[in-house]
PDB file of N, CA and C in Angstrom:
ATOM      1  N   UNK A   1     134.873  98.030 128.734  1.00 50.00           N
ATOM      2  CA  UNK A   1     134.590  97.302 127.512  1.00 50.00           C
ATOM      3  C   UNK A   1     133.112  96.934 127.474  1.00 50.00           C
ATOM      4  N   UNK A   2     132.468  97.221 126.347  1.00 54.00           N
ATOM      5  CA  UNK A   2     131.036  96.974 126.206  1.00 54.00           C
ATOM      6  C   UNK A   2     130.786  95.519 125.819  1.00 54.00           C
ATOM      7  N   UNK A   3     129.823  94.917 126.501  1.00 55.00           N
ATOM      8  CA  UNK A   3     129.445  93.544 126.193  1.00 55.00           C
ATOM      9  C   UNK A   3     128.392  93.578 125.098  1.00 55.00           C
ATOM     10  N   UNK A   4     128.646  92.851 124.026  1.00 55.00           N
ATOM     11  CA  UNK A   4     127.675  92.811 122.936  1.00 55.00           C
ATOM     12  C   UNK A   4     126.724  91.647 123.133  1.00 55.00           C
ATOM     13  N   UNK A   5     125.464  91.909 122.932  1.00 56.00           N
ATOM     14  CA  UNK A   5     124.450  90.872 123.007  1.00 56.00           C
ATOM     15  C   UNK A   5     124.466  90.061 121.725  1.00 56.00           C
ATOM     16  N   UNK A   6     124.132  88.792 121.851  1.00 67.00           N
ATOM     17  CA  UNK A   6     124.044  87.957 120.656  1.00 67.00           C
ATOM     18  C   UNK A   6     122.832  88.329 119.819  1.00 67.00           C
ATOM     19  N   UNK A   7     121.737  88.695 120.459  1.00 70.00           N
ATOM     20  CA  UNK A   7     120.506  89.059 119.762  1.00 70.00           C
ATOM     21  C   UNK A   7     120.067  90.454 120.197  1.00 70.00           C
ATOM     22  N   UNK A   8     120.611  91.501 119.577  1.00 69.00           N
ATOM     23  CA  UNK A   8     120.193  92.852 119.967  1.00 69.00           C
ATOM     24  C   UNK A   8     118.730  93.080 119.609  1.00 69.00           C
ATOM     25  N   UNK A   9     118.101  93.997 120.323  1.00 75.00           N
ATOM     26  CA  UNK A   9     116.709  94.311 120.009  1.00 75.00           C
ATOM     27  C   UNK A   9     116.637  94.955 118.630  1.00 75.00           C
ATOM     28  N   UNK A  10     115.452  94.940 118.066  1.00 68.00           N
ATOM     29  CA  UNK A  10     115.251  95.537 116.740  1.00 68.00           C
ATOM     30  C   UNK A  10     115.647  97.003 116.767  1.00 68.00           C
ATOM     31  N   UNK A  11     115.268  97.704 117.829  1.00 74.00           N
ATOM     32  CA  UNK A  11     115.595  99.127 117.946  1.00 74.00           C
ATOM     33  C   UNK A  11     117.096  99.342 117.946  1.00 74.00           C
ATOM     34  N   UNK A  12     117.804  98.555 118.728  1.00 78.00           N
ATOM     35  CA  UNK A  12     119.266  98.686 118.791  1.00 78.00           C
ATOM     36  C   UNK A  12     119.911  98.355 117.454  1.00 78.00           C
ATOM     37  N   UNK A  13     119.445  97.276 116.838  1.00 73.00           N
ATOM     38  CA  UNK A  13     120.024  96.847 115.567  1.00 73.00           C
ATOM     39  C   UNK A  13     119.900  97.933 114.507  1.00 73.00           C
ATOM     40  N   UNK A  14     118.703  98.462 114.332  1.00 71.00           N
ATOM     41  CA  UNK A  14     118.494  99.433 113.267  1.00 71.00           C
ATOM     42  C   UNK A  14     118.987 100.827 113.630  1.00 71.00           C
ATOM     43  N   UNK A  15     119.206 101.100 114.906  1.00 75.00           N
ATOM     44  CA  UNK A  15     119.806 102.369 115.294  1.00 75.00           C
ATOM     45  C   UNK A  15     121.256 102.409 114.797  1.00 75.00           C
ATOM     46  N   UNK A  16     121.908 101.239 114.788  1.00 75.00           N
ATOM     47  CA  UNK A  16     123.299 101.171 114.315  1.00 75.00           C
ATOM     48  C   UNK A  16     123.389 100.992 112.810  1.00 75.00           C
ATOM     49  N   UNK A  17     122.502 100.171 112.239  1.00 75.00           N
ATOM     50  CA  UNK A  17     122.640  99.756 110.848  1.00 75.00           C
ATOM     51  C   UNK A  17     121.741 100.508 109.869  1.00 75.00           C
ATOM     52  N   UNK A  18     120.835 101.331 110.340  1.00 80.00           N
ATOM     53  CA  UNK A  18     119.934 102.038 109.448  1.00 80.00           C
ATOM     54  C   UNK A  18     118.612 101.327 109.311  1.00 80.00           C
ATOM     55  N   UNK A  19     117.776 101.821 108.432  1.00 84.00           N
ATOM     56  CA  UNK A  19     116.427 101.278 108.264  1.00 84.00           C
ATOM     57  C   UNK A  19     116.468  99.896 107.636  1.00 84.00           C
ATOM     58  N   UNK A  20     115.578  99.018 108.085  1.00 82.00           N
ATOM     59  CA  UNK A  20     115.532  97.667 107.530  1.00 82.00           C
ATOM     60  C   UNK A  20     114.856  97.650 106.160  1.00 82.00           C
ATOM     61  N   UNK A  21     115.185  96.627 105.396  1.00 86.00           N
ATOM     62  CA  UNK A  21     114.497  96.432 104.115  1.00 86.00           C
ATOM     63  C   UNK A  21     113.153  95.768 104.393  1.00 86.00           C
ATOM     64  N   UNK A  22     112.313  95.723 103.392  1.00 87.00           N
ATOM     65  CA  UNK A  22     111.020  95.053 103.521  1.00 87.00           C
ATOM     66  C   UNK A  22     111.235  93.581 103.879  1.00 87.00           C
ATOM     67  N   UNK A  23     112.195  92.962 103.230  1.00 88.00           N
ATOM     68  CA  UNK A  23     112.469  91.547 103.489  1.00 88.00           C
ATOM     69  C   UNK A  23     112.884  91.329 104.947  1.00 88.00           C
ATOM     70  N   UNK A  24     113.719  92.235 105.488  1.00 85.00           N
ATOM     71  CA  UNK A  24     114.138  92.120 106.885  1.00 85.00           C
ATOM     72  C   UNK A  24     112.961  92.286 107.836  1.00 85.00           C
ATOM     73  N   UNK A  25     112.082  93.241 107.537  1.00 85.00           N
ATOM     74  CA  UNK A  25     110.905  93.443 108.385  1.00 85.00           C
ATOM     75  C   UNK A  25     109.992  92.226 108.372  1.00 85.00           C
ATOM     76  N   UNK A  26     109.776  91.667 107.188  1.00 88.00           N
ATOM     77  CA  UNK A  26     108.922  90.488 107.069  1.00 88.00           C
ATOM     78  C   UNK A  26     109.509  89.339 107.885  1.00 88.00           C
ATOM     79  N   UNK A  27     110.823  89.119 107.764  1.00 89.00           N
ATOM     80  CA  UNK A  27     111.476  88.039 108.503  1.00 89.00           C
ATOM     81  C   UNK A  27     111.423  88.294 110.010  1.00 89.00           C
ATOM     82  N   UNK A  28     111.663  89.526 110.419  1.00 86.00           N
ATOM     83  CA  UNK A  28     111.687  89.882 111.840  1.00 86.00           C
ATOM     84  C   UNK A  28     110.305  89.737 112.481  1.00 86.00           C
ATOM     85  N   UNK A  29     109.275  90.133 111.750  1.00 89.00           N
ATOM     86  CA  UNK A  29     107.922  90.136 112.306  1.00 89.00           C
ATOM     87  C   UNK A  29     107.180  88.825 112.061  1.00 89.00           C
ATOM     88  N   UNK A  30     107.745  87.953 111.239  1.00 89.00           N
ATOM     89  CA  UNK A  30     107.082  86.689 110.958  1.00 89.00           C
ATOM     90  C   UNK A  30     105.793  86.871 110.176  1.00 89.00           C
ATOM     91  N   UNK A  31     105.769  87.891 109.335  1.00 87.00           N
ATOM     92  CA  UNK A  31     104.577  88.185 108.548  1.00 87.00           C
ATOM     93  C   UNK A  31     104.297  87.068 107.552  1.00 87.00           C
ATOM     94  N   UNK A  32     103.041  86.676 107.457  1.00 87.00           N
ATOM     95  CA  UNK A  32     102.626  85.654 106.497  1.00 87.00           C
ATOM     96  C   UNK A  32     101.618  86.301 105.559  1.00 87.00           C
ATOM     97  N   UNK A  33     101.863  86.178 104.278  1.00 85.00           N
ATOM     98  CA  UNK A  33     100.971  86.758 103.290  1.00 85.00           C
ATOM     99  C   UNK A  33      99.966  85.709 102.836  1.00 85.00           C
ATOM    100  N   UNK A  34      98.717  86.106 102.669  1.00 86.00           N
ATOM    101  CA  UNK A  34      97.707  85.128 102.246  1.00 86.00           C
ATOM    102  C   UNK A  34      97.979  84.637 100.827  1.00 86.00           C
ATOM    103  N   UNK A  35      97.717  83.374 100.592  1.00 88.00           N
ATOM    104  CA  UNK A  35      97.898  82.794  99.262  1.00 88.00           C
ATOM    105  C   UNK A  35      96.785  83.242  98.325  1.00 88.00           C
ATOM    106  N   UNK A  36      95.598  83.492  98.881  1.00 91.00           N
ATOM    107  CA  UNK A  36      94.439  83.877  98.086  1.00 91.00           C
ATOM    108  C   UNK A  36      94.120  85.354  98.334  1.00 91.00           C
ATOM    109  N   UNK A  37      94.218  86.210  97.309  1.00 88.00           N
ATOM    110  CA  UNK A  37      93.947  87.637  97.487  1.00 88.00           C
ATOM    111  C   UNK A  37      92.551  87.951  98.029  1.00 88.00           C
ATOM    112  N   UNK A  38      91.606  87.022  97.833  1.00 86.00           N
ATOM    113  CA  UNK A  38      90.248  87.248  98.349  1.00 86.00           C
ATOM    114  C   UNK A  38      90.220  87.327  99.869  1.00 86.00           C
ATOM    115  N   UNK A  39      91.245  86.781 100.520  1.00 86.00           N
ATOM    116  CA  UNK A  39      91.326  86.860 101.982  1.00 86.00           C
ATOM    117  C   UNK A  39      91.527  88.297 102.460  1.00 86.00           C
ATOM    118  N   UNK A  40      91.969  89.183 101.567  1.00 86.00           N
ATOM    119  CA  UNK A  40      92.211  90.574 101.928  1.00 86.00           C
ATOM    120  C   UNK A  40      90.961  91.443 101.835  1.00 86.00           C
ATOM    121  N   UNK A  41      89.908  90.922 101.237  1.00 85.00           N
ATOM    122  CA  UNK A  41      88.684  91.698 101.084  1.00 85.00           C
ATOM    123  C   UNK A  41      88.026  91.948 102.431  1.00 85.00           C
ATOM    124  N   UNK A  42      87.572  93.162 102.620  1.00 80.00           N
ATOM    125  CA  UNK A  42      86.870  93.499 103.853  1.00 80.00           C
ATOM    126  C   UNK A  42      85.366  93.345 103.678  1.00 80.00           C
ATOM    127  N   UNK A  43      84.690  93.172 104.765  1.00 78.00           N
ATOM    128  CA  UNK A  43      83.232  93.068 104.752  1.00 78.00           C
ATOM    129  C   UNK A  43      82.713  94.038 105.804  1.00 78.00           C
ATOM    130  N   UNK A  44      82.846  95.320 105.485  1.00 75.00           N
ATOM    131  CA  UNK A  44      82.528  96.335 106.479  1.00 75.00           C
ATOM    132  C   UNK A  44      81.305  97.169 106.139  1.00 75.00           C
ATOM    133  N   UNK A  45      80.705  96.930 104.989  1.00 76.00           N
ATOM    134  CA  UNK A  45      79.560  97.746 104.603  1.00 76.00           C
ATOM    135  C   UNK A  45      78.402  96.845 104.206  1.00 76.00           C
ATOM    136  N   UNK A  46      77.226  97.066 104.752  1.00 82.00           N
ATOM    137  CA  UNK A  46      76.072  96.219 104.426  1.00 82.00           C
ATOM    138  C   UNK A  46      75.723  96.285 102.939  1.00 82.00           C
ATOM    139  N   UNK A  47      75.425  95.143 102.354  1.00 82.00           N
ATOM    140  CA  UNK A  47      75.116  95.077 100.918  1.00 82.00           C
ATOM    141  C   UNK A  47      73.876  95.875 100.552  1.00 82.00           C
ATOM    142  N   UNK A  48      72.935  96.016 101.479  1.00 88.00           N
ATOM    143  CA  UNK A  48      71.694  96.729 101.166  1.00 88.00           C
ATOM    144  C   UNK A  48      71.871  98.252 101.126  1.00 88.00           C
ATOM    145  N   UNK A  49      73.028  98.747 101.545  1.00 87.00           N
ATOM    146  CA  UNK A  49      73.292 100.193 101.512  1.00 87.00           C
ATOM    147  C   UNK A  49      73.863 100.580 100.152  1.00 87.00           C
ATOM    148  N   UNK A  50      73.493 101.747  99.664  1.00 90.00           N
ATOM    149  CA  UNK A  50      73.945 102.206  98.347  1.00 90.00           C
ATOM    150  C   UNK A  50      75.329 102.842  98.438  1.00 90.00           C
ATOM    151  N   UNK A  51      75.931 103.022  97.264  1.00 88.00           N
ATOM    152  CA  UNK A  51      77.234 103.691  97.202  1.00 88.00           C
ATOM    153  C   UNK A  51      77.111 105.139  97.671  1.00 88.00           C
ATOM    154  N   UNK A  52      75.972 105.753  97.422  1.00 91.00           N
ATOM    155  CA  UNK A  52      75.755 107.123  97.881  1.00 91.00           C
ATOM    156  C   UNK A  52      75.776 107.193  99.411  1.00 91.00           C
ATOM    157  N   UNK A  53      75.155 106.190 100.048  1.00 89.00           N
ATOM    158  CA  UNK A  53      75.189 106.138 101.518  1.00 89.00           C
ATOM    159  C   UNK A  53      76.617 105.956 102.026  1.00 89.00           C
ATOM    160  N   UNK A  54      77.377 105.103 101.325  1.00 86.00           N
ATOM    161  CA  UNK A  54      78.768 104.888 101.711  1.00 86.00           C
ATOM    162  C   UNK A  54      79.570 106.177 101.585  1.00 86.00           C
ATOM    163  N   UNK A  55      79.431 106.866 100.449  1.00 89.00           N
ATOM    164  CA  UNK A  55      80.184 108.103 100.240  1.00 89.00           C
ATOM    165  C   UNK A  55      79.783 109.179 101.242  1.00 89.00           C
ATOM    166  N   UNK A  56      78.499 109.270 101.570  1.00 89.00           N
ATOM    167  CA  UNK A  56      78.046 110.237 102.571  1.00 89.00           C
ATOM    168  C   UNK A  56      78.664 109.919 103.931  1.00 89.00           C
ATOM    169  N   UNK A  57      78.690 108.633 104.288  1.00 87.00           N
ATOM    170  CA  UNK A  57      79.304 108.231 105.559  1.00 87.00           C
ATOM    171  C   UNK A  57      80.795 108.524 105.544  1.00 87.00           C
ATOM    172  N   UNK A  58      81.455 108.251 104.431  1.00 88.00           N
ATOM    173  CA  UNK A  58      82.888 108.511 104.319  1.00 88.00           C
ATOM    174  C   UNK A  58      83.191 109.991 104.527  1.00 88.00           C
ATOM    175  N   UNK A  59      82.426 110.850 103.887  1.00 89.00           N
ATOM    176  CA  UNK A  59      82.618 112.292 104.059  1.00 89.00           C
ATOM    177  C   UNK A  59      82.368 112.705 105.504  1.00 89.00           C
ATOM    178  N   UNK A  60      81.365 112.110 106.130  1.00 89.00           N
ATOM    179  CA  UNK A  60      81.073 112.430 107.528  1.00 89.00           C
ATOM    180  C   UNK A  60      82.219 111.976 108.429  1.00 89.00           C
ATOM    181  N   UNK A  61      82.735 110.761 108.186  1.00 89.00           N
ATOM    182  CA  UNK A  61      83.838 110.238 109.000  1.00 89.00           C
ATOM    183  C   UNK A  61      85.078 111.112 108.867  1.00 89.00           C
ATOM    184  N   UNK A  62      85.275 111.673 107.682  1.00 90.00           N
ATOM    185  CA  UNK A  62      86.455 112.513 107.445  1.00 90.00           C
ATOM    186  C   UNK A  62      86.253 113.958 107.903  1.00 90.00           C
ATOM    187  N   UNK A  63      85.055 114.270 108.370  1.00 86.00           N
ATOM    188  CA  UNK A  63      84.794 115.609 108.879  1.00 86.00           C
ATOM    189  C   UNK A  63      84.434 116.618 107.808  1.00 86.00           C
ATOM    190  N   UNK A  64      84.099 116.153 106.629  1.00 78.00           N
ATOM    191  CA  UNK A  64      83.721 117.064 105.545  1.00 78.00           C
ATOM    192  C   UNK A  64      82.270 117.482 105.720  1.00 78.00           C
ATOM    193  N   UNK A  65      82.035 118.752 105.464  1.00 66.00           N
ATOM    194  CA  UNK A  65      80.663 119.252 105.468  1.00 66.00           C
ATOM    195  C   UNK A  65      80.337 119.795 104.087  1.00 66.00           C
ATOM    196  N   UNK A  66      79.125 119.582 103.633  1.00 63.00           N
ATOM    197  CA  UNK A  66      78.753 120.060 102.298  1.00 63.00           C
ATOM    198  C   UNK A  66      78.799 121.575 102.210  1.00 63.00           C
ATOM    199  N   UNK A  67      78.677 122.264 103.335  1.00 65.00           N
ATOM    200  CA  UNK A  67      78.723 123.726 103.329  1.00 65.00           C
ATOM    201  C   UNK A  67      80.169 124.226 103.281  1.00 65.00           C
ATOM    202  N   UNK A  68      81.122 123.361 103.540  1.00 59.00           N
ATOM    203  CA  UNK A  68      82.523 123.751 103.523  1.00 59.00           C
ATOM    204  C   UNK A  68      83.097 123.416 102.149  1.00 59.00           C
ATOM    205  N   UNK A  69      83.289 124.422 101.301  1.00 63.00           N
ATOM    206  CA  UNK A  69      83.734 124.191  99.929  1.00 63.00           C
ATOM    207  C   UNK A  69      85.152 123.655  99.851  1.00 63.00           C
ATOM    208  N   UNK A  70      85.944 123.862 100.894  1.00 63.00           N
ATOM    209  CA  UNK A  70      87.314 123.368 100.888  1.00 63.00           C
ATOM    210  C   UNK A  70      87.390 121.884 101.208  1.00 63.00           C
ATOM    211  N   UNK A  71      86.324 121.329 101.743  1.00 53.00           N
ATOM    212  CA  UNK A  71      86.352 119.913 102.161  1.00 53.00           C
ATOM    213  C   UNK A  71      86.154 118.971 101.020  1.00 53.00           C
TER     214      UNK A  71
END
């Protein structure tokens, strides 16, 4: 006879019951959403750099080359 745990692990629970809903994941992980959307803004690019510099860096980070027409 198998002994059932009172608090099965997340892996065990969802292996039996299927994928969790968003609400279940939020409750399980204790996720807290910011009240102010401005808290989600990133500050990863210097203000003195132009959008062209940003786009060039983005293409470089993604491995795109200007000579590669498929990129």
